[in-house]
Tab-separated table of C-alpha atoms and ligand atoms in Angstrom:
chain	number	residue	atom	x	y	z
F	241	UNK	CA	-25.699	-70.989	-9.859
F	242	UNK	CA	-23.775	-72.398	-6.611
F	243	UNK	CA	-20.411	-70.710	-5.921
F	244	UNK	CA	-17.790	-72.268	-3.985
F	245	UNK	CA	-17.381	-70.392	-0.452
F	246	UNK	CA	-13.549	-70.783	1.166
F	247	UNK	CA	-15.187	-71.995	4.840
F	248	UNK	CA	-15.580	-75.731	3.619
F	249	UNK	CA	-15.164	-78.554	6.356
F	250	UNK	CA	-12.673	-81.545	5.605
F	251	UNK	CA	-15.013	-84.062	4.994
F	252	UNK	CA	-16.257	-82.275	1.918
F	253	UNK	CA	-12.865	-81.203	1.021
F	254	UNK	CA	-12.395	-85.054	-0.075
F	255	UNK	CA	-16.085	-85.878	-0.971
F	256	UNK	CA	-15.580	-89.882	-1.193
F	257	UNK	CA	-18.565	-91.582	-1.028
F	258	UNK	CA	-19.144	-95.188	-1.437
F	259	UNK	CA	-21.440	-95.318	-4.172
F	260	UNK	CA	-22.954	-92.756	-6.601
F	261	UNK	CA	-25.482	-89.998	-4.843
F	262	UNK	CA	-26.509	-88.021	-8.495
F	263	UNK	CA	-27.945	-90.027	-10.833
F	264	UNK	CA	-27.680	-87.650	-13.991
F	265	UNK	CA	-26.020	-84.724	-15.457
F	266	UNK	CA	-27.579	-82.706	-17.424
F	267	UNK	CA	-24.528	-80.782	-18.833
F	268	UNK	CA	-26.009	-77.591	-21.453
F	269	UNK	CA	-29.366	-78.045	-22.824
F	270	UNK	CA	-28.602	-80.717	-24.841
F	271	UNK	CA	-26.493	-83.787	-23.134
F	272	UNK	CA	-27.411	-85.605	-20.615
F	273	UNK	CA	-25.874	-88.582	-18.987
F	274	UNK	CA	-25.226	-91.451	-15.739
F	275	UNK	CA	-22.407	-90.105	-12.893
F	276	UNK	CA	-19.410	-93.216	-12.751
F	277	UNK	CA	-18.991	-92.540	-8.480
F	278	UNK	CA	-20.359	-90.670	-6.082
F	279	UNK	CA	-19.255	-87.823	-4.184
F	280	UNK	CA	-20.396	-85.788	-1.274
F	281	UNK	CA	-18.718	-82.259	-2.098
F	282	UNK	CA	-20.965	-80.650	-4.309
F	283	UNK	CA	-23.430	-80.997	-0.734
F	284	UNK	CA	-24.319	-79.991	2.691
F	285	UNK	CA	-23.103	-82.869	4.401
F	286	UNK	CA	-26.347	-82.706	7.450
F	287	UNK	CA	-29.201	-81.470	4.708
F	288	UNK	CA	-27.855	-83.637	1.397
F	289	UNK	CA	-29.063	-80.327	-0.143
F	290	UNK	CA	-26.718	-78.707	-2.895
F	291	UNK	CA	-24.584	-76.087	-2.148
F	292	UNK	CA	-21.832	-75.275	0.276
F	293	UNK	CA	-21.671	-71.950	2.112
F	294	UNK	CA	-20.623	-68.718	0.806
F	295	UNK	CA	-18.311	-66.510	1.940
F	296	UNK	CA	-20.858	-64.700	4.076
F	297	UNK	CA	-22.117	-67.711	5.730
F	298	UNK	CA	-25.371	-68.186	3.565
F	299	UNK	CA	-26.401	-71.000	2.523
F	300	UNK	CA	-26.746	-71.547	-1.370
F	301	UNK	CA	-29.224	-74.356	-1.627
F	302	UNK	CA	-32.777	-74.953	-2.877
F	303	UNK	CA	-35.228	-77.887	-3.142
F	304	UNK	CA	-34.790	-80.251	-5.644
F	305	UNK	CA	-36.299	-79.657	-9.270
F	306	UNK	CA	-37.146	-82.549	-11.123
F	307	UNK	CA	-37.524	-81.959	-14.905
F	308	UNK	CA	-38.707	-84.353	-17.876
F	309	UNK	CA	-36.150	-86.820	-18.605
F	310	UNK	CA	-34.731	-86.419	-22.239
F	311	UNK	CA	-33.398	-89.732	-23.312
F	312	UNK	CA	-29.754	-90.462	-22.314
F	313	UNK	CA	-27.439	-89.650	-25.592
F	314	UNK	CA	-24.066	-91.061	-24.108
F	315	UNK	CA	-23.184	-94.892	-23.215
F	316	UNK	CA	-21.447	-95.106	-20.553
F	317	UNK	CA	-19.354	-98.087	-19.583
F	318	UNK	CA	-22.243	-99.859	-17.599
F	319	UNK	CA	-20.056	-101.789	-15.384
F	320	UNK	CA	-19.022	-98.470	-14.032
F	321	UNK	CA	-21.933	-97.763	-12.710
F	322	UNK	CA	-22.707	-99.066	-9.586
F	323	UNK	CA	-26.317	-99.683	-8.216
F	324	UNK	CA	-27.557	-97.278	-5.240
F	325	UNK	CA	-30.501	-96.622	-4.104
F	326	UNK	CA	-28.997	-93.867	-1.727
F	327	UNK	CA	-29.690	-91.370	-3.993
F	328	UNK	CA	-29.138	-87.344	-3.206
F	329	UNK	CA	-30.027	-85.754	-5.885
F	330	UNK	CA	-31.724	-86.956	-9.516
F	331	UNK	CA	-30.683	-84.264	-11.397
F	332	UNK	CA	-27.368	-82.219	-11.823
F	333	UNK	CA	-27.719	-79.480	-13.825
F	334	UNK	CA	-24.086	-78.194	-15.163
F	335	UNK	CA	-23.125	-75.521	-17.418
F	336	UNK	CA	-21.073	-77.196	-20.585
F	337	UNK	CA	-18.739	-73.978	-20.626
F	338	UNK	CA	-17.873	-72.826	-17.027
F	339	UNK	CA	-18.508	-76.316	-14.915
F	340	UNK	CA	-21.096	-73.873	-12.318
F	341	UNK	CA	-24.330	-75.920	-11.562
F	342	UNK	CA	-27.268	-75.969	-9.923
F	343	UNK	CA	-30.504	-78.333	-9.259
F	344	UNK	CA	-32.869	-75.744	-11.093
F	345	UNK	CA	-33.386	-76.607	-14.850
F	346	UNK	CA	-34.372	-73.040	-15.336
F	347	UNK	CA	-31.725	-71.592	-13.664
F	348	UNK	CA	-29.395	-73.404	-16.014
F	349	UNK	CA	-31.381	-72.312	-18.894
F	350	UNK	CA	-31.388	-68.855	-18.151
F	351	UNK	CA	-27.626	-69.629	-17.383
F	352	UNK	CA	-26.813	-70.978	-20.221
F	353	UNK	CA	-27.632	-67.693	-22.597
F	354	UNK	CA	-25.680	-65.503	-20.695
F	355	UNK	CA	-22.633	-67.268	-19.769
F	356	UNK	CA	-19.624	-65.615	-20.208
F	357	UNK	CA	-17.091	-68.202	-21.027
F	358	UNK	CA	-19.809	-69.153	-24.232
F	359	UNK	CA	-17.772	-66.468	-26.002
F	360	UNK	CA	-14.408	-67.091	-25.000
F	361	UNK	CA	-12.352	-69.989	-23.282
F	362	UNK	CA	-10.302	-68.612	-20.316
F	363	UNK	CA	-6.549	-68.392	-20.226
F	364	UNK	CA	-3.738	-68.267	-23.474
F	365	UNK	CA	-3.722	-70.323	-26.022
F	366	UNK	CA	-1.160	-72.824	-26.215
F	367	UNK	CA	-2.163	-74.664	-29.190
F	368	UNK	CA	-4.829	-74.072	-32.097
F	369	UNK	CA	-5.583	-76.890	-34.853
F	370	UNK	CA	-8.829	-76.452	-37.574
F	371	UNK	CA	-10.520	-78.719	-34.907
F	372	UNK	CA	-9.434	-77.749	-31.373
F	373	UNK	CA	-7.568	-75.800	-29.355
F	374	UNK	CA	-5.789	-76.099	-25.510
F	375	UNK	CA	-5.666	-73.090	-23.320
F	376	UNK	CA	-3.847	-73.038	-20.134
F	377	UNK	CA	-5.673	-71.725	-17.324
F	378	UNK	CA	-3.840	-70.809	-13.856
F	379	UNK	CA	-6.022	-72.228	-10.759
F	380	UNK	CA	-4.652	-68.966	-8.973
F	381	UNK	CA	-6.354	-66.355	-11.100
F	382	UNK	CA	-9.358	-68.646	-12.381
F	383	UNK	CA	-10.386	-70.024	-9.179
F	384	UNK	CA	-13.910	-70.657	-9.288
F	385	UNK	CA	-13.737	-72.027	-13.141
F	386	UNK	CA	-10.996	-74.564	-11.703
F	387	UNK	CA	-13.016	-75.243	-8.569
F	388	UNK	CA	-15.785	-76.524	-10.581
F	389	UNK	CA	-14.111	-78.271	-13.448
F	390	UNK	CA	-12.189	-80.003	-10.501
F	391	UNK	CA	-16.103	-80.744	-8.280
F	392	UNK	CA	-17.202	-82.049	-12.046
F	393	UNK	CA	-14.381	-84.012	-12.429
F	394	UNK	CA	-15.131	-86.093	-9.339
F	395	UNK	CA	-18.621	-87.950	-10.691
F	396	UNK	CA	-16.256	-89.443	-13.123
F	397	UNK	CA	-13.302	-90.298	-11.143
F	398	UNK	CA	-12.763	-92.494	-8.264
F	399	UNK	CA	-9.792	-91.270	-6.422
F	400	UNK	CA	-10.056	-87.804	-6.624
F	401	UNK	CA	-9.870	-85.860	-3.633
F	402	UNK	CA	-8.787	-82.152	-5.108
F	403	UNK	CA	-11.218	-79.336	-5.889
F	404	UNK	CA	-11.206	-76.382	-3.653
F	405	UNK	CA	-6.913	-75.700	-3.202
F	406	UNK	CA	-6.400	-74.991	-7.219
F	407	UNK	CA	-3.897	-72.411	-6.458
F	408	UNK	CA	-0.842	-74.438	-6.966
F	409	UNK	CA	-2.124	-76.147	-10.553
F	410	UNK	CA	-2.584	-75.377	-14.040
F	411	UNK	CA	-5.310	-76.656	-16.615
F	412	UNK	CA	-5.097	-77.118	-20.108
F	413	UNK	CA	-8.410	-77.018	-21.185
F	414	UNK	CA	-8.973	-78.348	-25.020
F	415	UNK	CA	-11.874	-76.516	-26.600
F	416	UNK	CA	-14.045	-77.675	-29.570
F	417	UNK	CA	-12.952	-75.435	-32.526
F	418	UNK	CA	-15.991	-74.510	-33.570
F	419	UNK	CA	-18.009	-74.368	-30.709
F	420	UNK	CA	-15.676	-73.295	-28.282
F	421	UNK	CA	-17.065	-75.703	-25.635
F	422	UNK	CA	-14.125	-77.495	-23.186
F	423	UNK	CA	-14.238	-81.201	-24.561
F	424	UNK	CA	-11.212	-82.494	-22.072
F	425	UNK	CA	-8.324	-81.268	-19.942
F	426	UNK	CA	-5.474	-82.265	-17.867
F	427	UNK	CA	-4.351	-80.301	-14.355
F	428	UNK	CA	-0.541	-79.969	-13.800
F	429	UNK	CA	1.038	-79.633	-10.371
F	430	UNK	CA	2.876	-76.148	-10.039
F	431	UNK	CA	5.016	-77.819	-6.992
F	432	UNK	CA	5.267	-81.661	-8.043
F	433	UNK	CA	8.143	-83.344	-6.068
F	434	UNK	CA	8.321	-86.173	-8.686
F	435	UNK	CA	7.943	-83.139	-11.263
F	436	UNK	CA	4.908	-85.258	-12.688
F	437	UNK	CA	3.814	-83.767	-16.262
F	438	UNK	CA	-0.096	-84.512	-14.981
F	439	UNK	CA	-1.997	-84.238	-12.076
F	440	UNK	CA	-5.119	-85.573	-13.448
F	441	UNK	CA	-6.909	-85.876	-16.727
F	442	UNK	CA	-10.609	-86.227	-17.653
F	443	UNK	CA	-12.085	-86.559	-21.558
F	444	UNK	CA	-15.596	-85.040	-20.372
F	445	UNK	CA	-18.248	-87.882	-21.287
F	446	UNK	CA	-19.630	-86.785	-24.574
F	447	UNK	CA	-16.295	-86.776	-26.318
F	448	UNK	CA	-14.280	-89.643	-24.866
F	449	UNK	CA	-12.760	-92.556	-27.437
F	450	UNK	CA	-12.222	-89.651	-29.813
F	451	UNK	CA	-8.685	-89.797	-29.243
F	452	UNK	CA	-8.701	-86.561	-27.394
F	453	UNK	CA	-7.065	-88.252	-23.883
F	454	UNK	CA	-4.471	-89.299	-26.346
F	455	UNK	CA	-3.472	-85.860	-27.368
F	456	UNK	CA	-3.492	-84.189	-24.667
F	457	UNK	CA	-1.226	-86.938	-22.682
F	458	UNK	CA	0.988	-86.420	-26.285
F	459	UNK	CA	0.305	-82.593	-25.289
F	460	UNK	CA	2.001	-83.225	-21.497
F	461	UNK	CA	5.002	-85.115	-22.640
F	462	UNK	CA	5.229	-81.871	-25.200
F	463	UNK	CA	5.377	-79.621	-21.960
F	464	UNK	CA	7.856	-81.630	-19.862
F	465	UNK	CA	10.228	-82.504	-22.992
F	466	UNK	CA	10.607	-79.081	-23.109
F	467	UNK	CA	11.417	-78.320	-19.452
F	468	UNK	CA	13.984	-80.893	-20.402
F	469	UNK	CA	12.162	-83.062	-17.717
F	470	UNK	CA	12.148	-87.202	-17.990
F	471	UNK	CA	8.217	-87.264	-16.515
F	472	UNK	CA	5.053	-89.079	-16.542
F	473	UNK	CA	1.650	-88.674	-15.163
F	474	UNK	CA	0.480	-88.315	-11.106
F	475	UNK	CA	0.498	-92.495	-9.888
F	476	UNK	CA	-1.957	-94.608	-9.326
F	477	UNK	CA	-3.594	-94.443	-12.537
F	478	UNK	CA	-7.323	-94.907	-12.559
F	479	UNK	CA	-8.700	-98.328	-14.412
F	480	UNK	CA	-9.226	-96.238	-17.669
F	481	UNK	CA	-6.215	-93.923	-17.083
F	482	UNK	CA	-4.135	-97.461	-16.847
F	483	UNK	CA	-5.331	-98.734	-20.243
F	484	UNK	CA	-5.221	-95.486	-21.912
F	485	UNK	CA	-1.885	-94.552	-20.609
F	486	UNK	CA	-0.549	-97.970	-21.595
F	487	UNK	CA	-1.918	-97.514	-25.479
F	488	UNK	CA	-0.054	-93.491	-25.516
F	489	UNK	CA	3.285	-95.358	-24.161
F	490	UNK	CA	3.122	-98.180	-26.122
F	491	UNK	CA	2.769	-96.106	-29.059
F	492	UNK	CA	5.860	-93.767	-27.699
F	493	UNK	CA	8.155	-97.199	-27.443
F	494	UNK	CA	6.957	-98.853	-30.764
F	495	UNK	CA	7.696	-95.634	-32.386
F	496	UNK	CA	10.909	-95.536	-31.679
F	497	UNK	CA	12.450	-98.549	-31.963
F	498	UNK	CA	10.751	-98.985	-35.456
F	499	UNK	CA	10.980	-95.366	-37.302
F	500	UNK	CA	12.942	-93.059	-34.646
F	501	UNK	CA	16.042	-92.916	-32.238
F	502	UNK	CA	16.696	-96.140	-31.507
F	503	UNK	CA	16.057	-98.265	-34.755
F	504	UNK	CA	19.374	-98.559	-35.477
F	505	UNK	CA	20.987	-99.252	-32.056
F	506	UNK	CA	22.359	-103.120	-31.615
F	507	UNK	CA	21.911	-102.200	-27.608
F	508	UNK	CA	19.193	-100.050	-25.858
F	509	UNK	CA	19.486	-99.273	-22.026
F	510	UNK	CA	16.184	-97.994	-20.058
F	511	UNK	CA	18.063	-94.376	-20.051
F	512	UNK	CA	18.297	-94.536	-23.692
F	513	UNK	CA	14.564	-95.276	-24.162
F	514	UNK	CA	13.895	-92.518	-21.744
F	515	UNK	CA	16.116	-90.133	-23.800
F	516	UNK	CA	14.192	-90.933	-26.676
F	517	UNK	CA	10.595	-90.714	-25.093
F	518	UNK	CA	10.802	-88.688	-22.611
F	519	UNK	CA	9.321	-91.646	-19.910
F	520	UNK	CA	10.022	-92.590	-16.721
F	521	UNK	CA	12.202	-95.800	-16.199
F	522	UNK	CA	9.196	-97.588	-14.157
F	523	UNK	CA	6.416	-96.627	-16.893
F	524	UNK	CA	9.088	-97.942	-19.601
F	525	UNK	CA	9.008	-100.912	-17.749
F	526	UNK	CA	5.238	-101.465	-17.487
F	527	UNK	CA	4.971	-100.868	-21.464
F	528	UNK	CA	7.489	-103.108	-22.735
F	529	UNK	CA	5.908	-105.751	-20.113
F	530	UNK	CA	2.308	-104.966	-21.189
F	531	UNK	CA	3.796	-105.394	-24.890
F	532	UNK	CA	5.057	-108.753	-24.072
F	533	UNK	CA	7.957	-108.230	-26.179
F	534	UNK	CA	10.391	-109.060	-23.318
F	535	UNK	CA	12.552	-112.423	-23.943
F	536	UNK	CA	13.847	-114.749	-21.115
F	537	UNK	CA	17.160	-112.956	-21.981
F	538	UNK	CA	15.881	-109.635	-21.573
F	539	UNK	CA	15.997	-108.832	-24.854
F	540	UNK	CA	13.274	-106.551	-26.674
F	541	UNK	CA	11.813	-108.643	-29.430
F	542	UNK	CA	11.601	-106.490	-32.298
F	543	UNK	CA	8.703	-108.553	-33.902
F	544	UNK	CA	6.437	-108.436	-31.017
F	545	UNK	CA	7.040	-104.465	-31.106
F	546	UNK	CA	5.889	-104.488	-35.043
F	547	UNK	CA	3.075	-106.697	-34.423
F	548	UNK	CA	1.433	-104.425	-32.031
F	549	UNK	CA	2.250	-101.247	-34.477
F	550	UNK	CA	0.189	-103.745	-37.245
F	551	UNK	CA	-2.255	-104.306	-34.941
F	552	UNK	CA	-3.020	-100.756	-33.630
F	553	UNK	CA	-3.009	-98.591	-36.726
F	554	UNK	CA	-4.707	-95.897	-34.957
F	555	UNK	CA	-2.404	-95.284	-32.304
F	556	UNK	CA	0.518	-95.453	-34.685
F	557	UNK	CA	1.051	-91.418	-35.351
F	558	UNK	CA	1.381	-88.738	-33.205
F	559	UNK	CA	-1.964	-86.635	-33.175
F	560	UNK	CA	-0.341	-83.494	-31.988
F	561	UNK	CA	1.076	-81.021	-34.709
F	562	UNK	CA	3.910	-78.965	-33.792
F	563	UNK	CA	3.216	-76.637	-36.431
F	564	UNK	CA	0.211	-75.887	-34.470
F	565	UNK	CA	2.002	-75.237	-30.878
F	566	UNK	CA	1.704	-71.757	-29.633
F	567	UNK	CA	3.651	-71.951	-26.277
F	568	UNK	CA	4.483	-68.749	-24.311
F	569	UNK	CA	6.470	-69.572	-21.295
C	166	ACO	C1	-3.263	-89.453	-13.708
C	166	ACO	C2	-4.747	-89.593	-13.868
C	166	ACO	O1	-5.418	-88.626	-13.999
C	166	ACO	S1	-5.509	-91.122	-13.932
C	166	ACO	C3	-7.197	-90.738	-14.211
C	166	ACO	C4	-7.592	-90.799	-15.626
C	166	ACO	N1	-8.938	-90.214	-15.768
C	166	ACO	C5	-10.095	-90.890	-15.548
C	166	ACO	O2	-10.121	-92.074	-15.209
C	166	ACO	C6	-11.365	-90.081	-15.706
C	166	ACO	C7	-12.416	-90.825	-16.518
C	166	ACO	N2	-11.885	-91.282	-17.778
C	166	ACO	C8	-11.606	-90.431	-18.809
C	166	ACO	O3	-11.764	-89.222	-18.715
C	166	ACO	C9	-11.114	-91.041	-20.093
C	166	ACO	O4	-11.492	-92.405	-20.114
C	166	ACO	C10	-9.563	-90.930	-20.282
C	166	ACO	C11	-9.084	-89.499	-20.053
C	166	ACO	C12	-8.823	-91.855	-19.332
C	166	ACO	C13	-9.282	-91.343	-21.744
C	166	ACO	O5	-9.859	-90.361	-22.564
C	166	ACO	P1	-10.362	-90.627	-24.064
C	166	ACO	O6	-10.432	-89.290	-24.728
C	166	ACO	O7	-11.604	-91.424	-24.070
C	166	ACO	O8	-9.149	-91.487	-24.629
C	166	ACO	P2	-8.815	-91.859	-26.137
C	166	ACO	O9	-10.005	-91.681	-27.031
C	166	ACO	O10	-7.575	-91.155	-26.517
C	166	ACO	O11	-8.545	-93.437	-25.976
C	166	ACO	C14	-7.261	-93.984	-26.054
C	166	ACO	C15	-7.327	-95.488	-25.864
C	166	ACO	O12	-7.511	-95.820	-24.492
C	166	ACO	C16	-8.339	-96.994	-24.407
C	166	ACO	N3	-9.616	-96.615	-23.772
C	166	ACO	C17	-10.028	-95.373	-23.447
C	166	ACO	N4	-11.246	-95.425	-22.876
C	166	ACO	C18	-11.601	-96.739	-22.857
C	166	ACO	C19	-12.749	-97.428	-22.410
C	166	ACO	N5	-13.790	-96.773	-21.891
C	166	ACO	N6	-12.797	-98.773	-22.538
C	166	ACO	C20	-11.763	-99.454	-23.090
C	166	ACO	N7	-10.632	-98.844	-23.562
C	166	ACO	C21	-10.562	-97.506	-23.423
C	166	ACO	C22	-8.588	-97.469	-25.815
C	166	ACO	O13	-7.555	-98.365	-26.173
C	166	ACO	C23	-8.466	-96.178	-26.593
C	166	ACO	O14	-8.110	-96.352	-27.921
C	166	ACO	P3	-9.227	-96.813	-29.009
C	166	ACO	O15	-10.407	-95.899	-28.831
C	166	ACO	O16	-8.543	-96.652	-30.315
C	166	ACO	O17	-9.541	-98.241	-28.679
């Protein structure tokens, strides 16, 4: 498997490419699935072979393998997907529990039965429910798990340009209960000026629209509430960070003005609804406007806010348990 060397150049320090340069992942043996966006960092930049150079100065690449196709399990948003015929490489072969990859379907095989993190998820345990649980991993002492996580995260997100500096974040990794394989995670910035409660967040293909983003954003606002922190996520928001963000809040501000804090004030200021949420002023704002429930007199209709509750029964609760929180610091 490729390991990340420290003497990287710029360029593939940000890795933003136009259009998208692997056409598949093949994450474990069994999924397989389209990259969203391209991105040159997993590559030699003068070869377009895989593989940067290790510490020593050696390079880590090898000629393409191309394997059978299995048939793709996961639909992906197609309009995501932009056409290129600048292809680098067909095939992306990634390990489903420590993010290392390689262009060798054996090599992932053989990979796969030995790799360590199959038996264990890396880092303490912050929270453990019958179906998942998040572990918080430290960039600093994990730095080739983050490293990769971070390169993997890229083929699925437009504007990200962080992978090899992880020393200064944290990731909260939520595992699959009973498989112990990472499903989604956020990163948190040790040294945020604007003490954002997320640097980035990815549901890993195979288990988005499971409501997992949703929890773990619920999981952030956890963190920060506790630090005593009015916070939000790192801005700008991707396209699906925008709408999924916008359902979380929504739910946050519905909440409560209907069942908590503020159903029974006559007046409400923007500090009182961040009191009560835990949001930042601005992302207060966007809700309520997104919500429409904002009258010529700047008053907060009431109905619109219980229509939308009607209307989105799923997004009405909060999916993370307290009873289940295990926090340490
Ligand atoms: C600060 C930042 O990091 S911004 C970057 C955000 N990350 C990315 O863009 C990376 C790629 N995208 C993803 O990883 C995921 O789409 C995430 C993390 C944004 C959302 O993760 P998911 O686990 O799929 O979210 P979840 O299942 O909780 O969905 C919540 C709601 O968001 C909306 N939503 C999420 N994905 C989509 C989508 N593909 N299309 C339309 N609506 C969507 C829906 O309203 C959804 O609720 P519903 O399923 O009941 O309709």
């Amino acid at each position: 498997m490729e390991k990340q060397g420290k003497a990287v150049s710029k360029d593939q320090l940000y890795g933003i490419l136009e259009t998208r340069n692997i056409e598949h992942v093949q994450f474990g043996l069994e999924q397989r699935f389209p990259t969203w966006y391209g991105s040159t960092a997993y590559f030699q930049l003068s070869s377009r072979k895989l593989g940067v150079r290790d510490p020593d100065g050696r390079l880590s690449s090898r000629d393409l393998a191309h394997v059978g196709n299995k048939s793709a399990k996961i639909k992906v948003e197609t309009q995501l997907i932009q056409k290129s015929n600048d292809i680098w490489l067909d095939t992306l072969y990634v390990c489903e529990y420590c993010f290392k990859y390689t262009d060798d379907a054996s090599e992932l095989q053989q990979h796969v039965a030995n790799c360590p993190h199959r038996r264990k998820g890396l880092g303490r345990l912050q929270y453990r429910s019958p179906d998942l649980s998040i572990r918080k991993v430290h960039g600093k002492q994990h730095t080739l798990f983050c490293q990769c996580l971070c390169l993997f995260t890229k083929l699925f997100l437009d504007n990200k340009s962080m992978y090899f500096k992880v020393d200064h974040y944290d990731f909260y990794i939520a595992y699959e209960a009973q498989t112990n394989k990472p499903m989604a995670f956020f990163s948190k910035d040790l040294i945020s000026y604007q003490k954002n409660n997320l640097a980035c967040i990815l549901t890993l293909p195979p288990y988005q629209r499971r409501g997992l983003g949703t929890l773990l954003m619920e999981f952030s606002y956890k963190l920060s509430i506790r630090e005593g922190l009015i916070s939000g996520p790192e801005l700008p928001l991707s396209p699906f960070g925008l709408v999924s963000y916008l359902k979380f809040w929504s739910s946050l501000v519905c909440n409560q003005f209907i069942k908590g804090n503020l159903s029974d004030r006559g007046r409400v200021s923007l500090d009182d609804i961040s009191q009560a949420t835990g949001m930042r002023a601005g992302d207060i704002l966007q809700t309520l406007k997104s919500l429409k429930c904002l009258t010529t007199r700047n008053e907060i209709s009431l109905h619109a806010l219980r229509q939308w509750t009607k209307d989105n029964k799923r997004h009405s609760g909060t999916l993370i348990n307290d009873d289940f929180m295990i926090l340490d610091d």
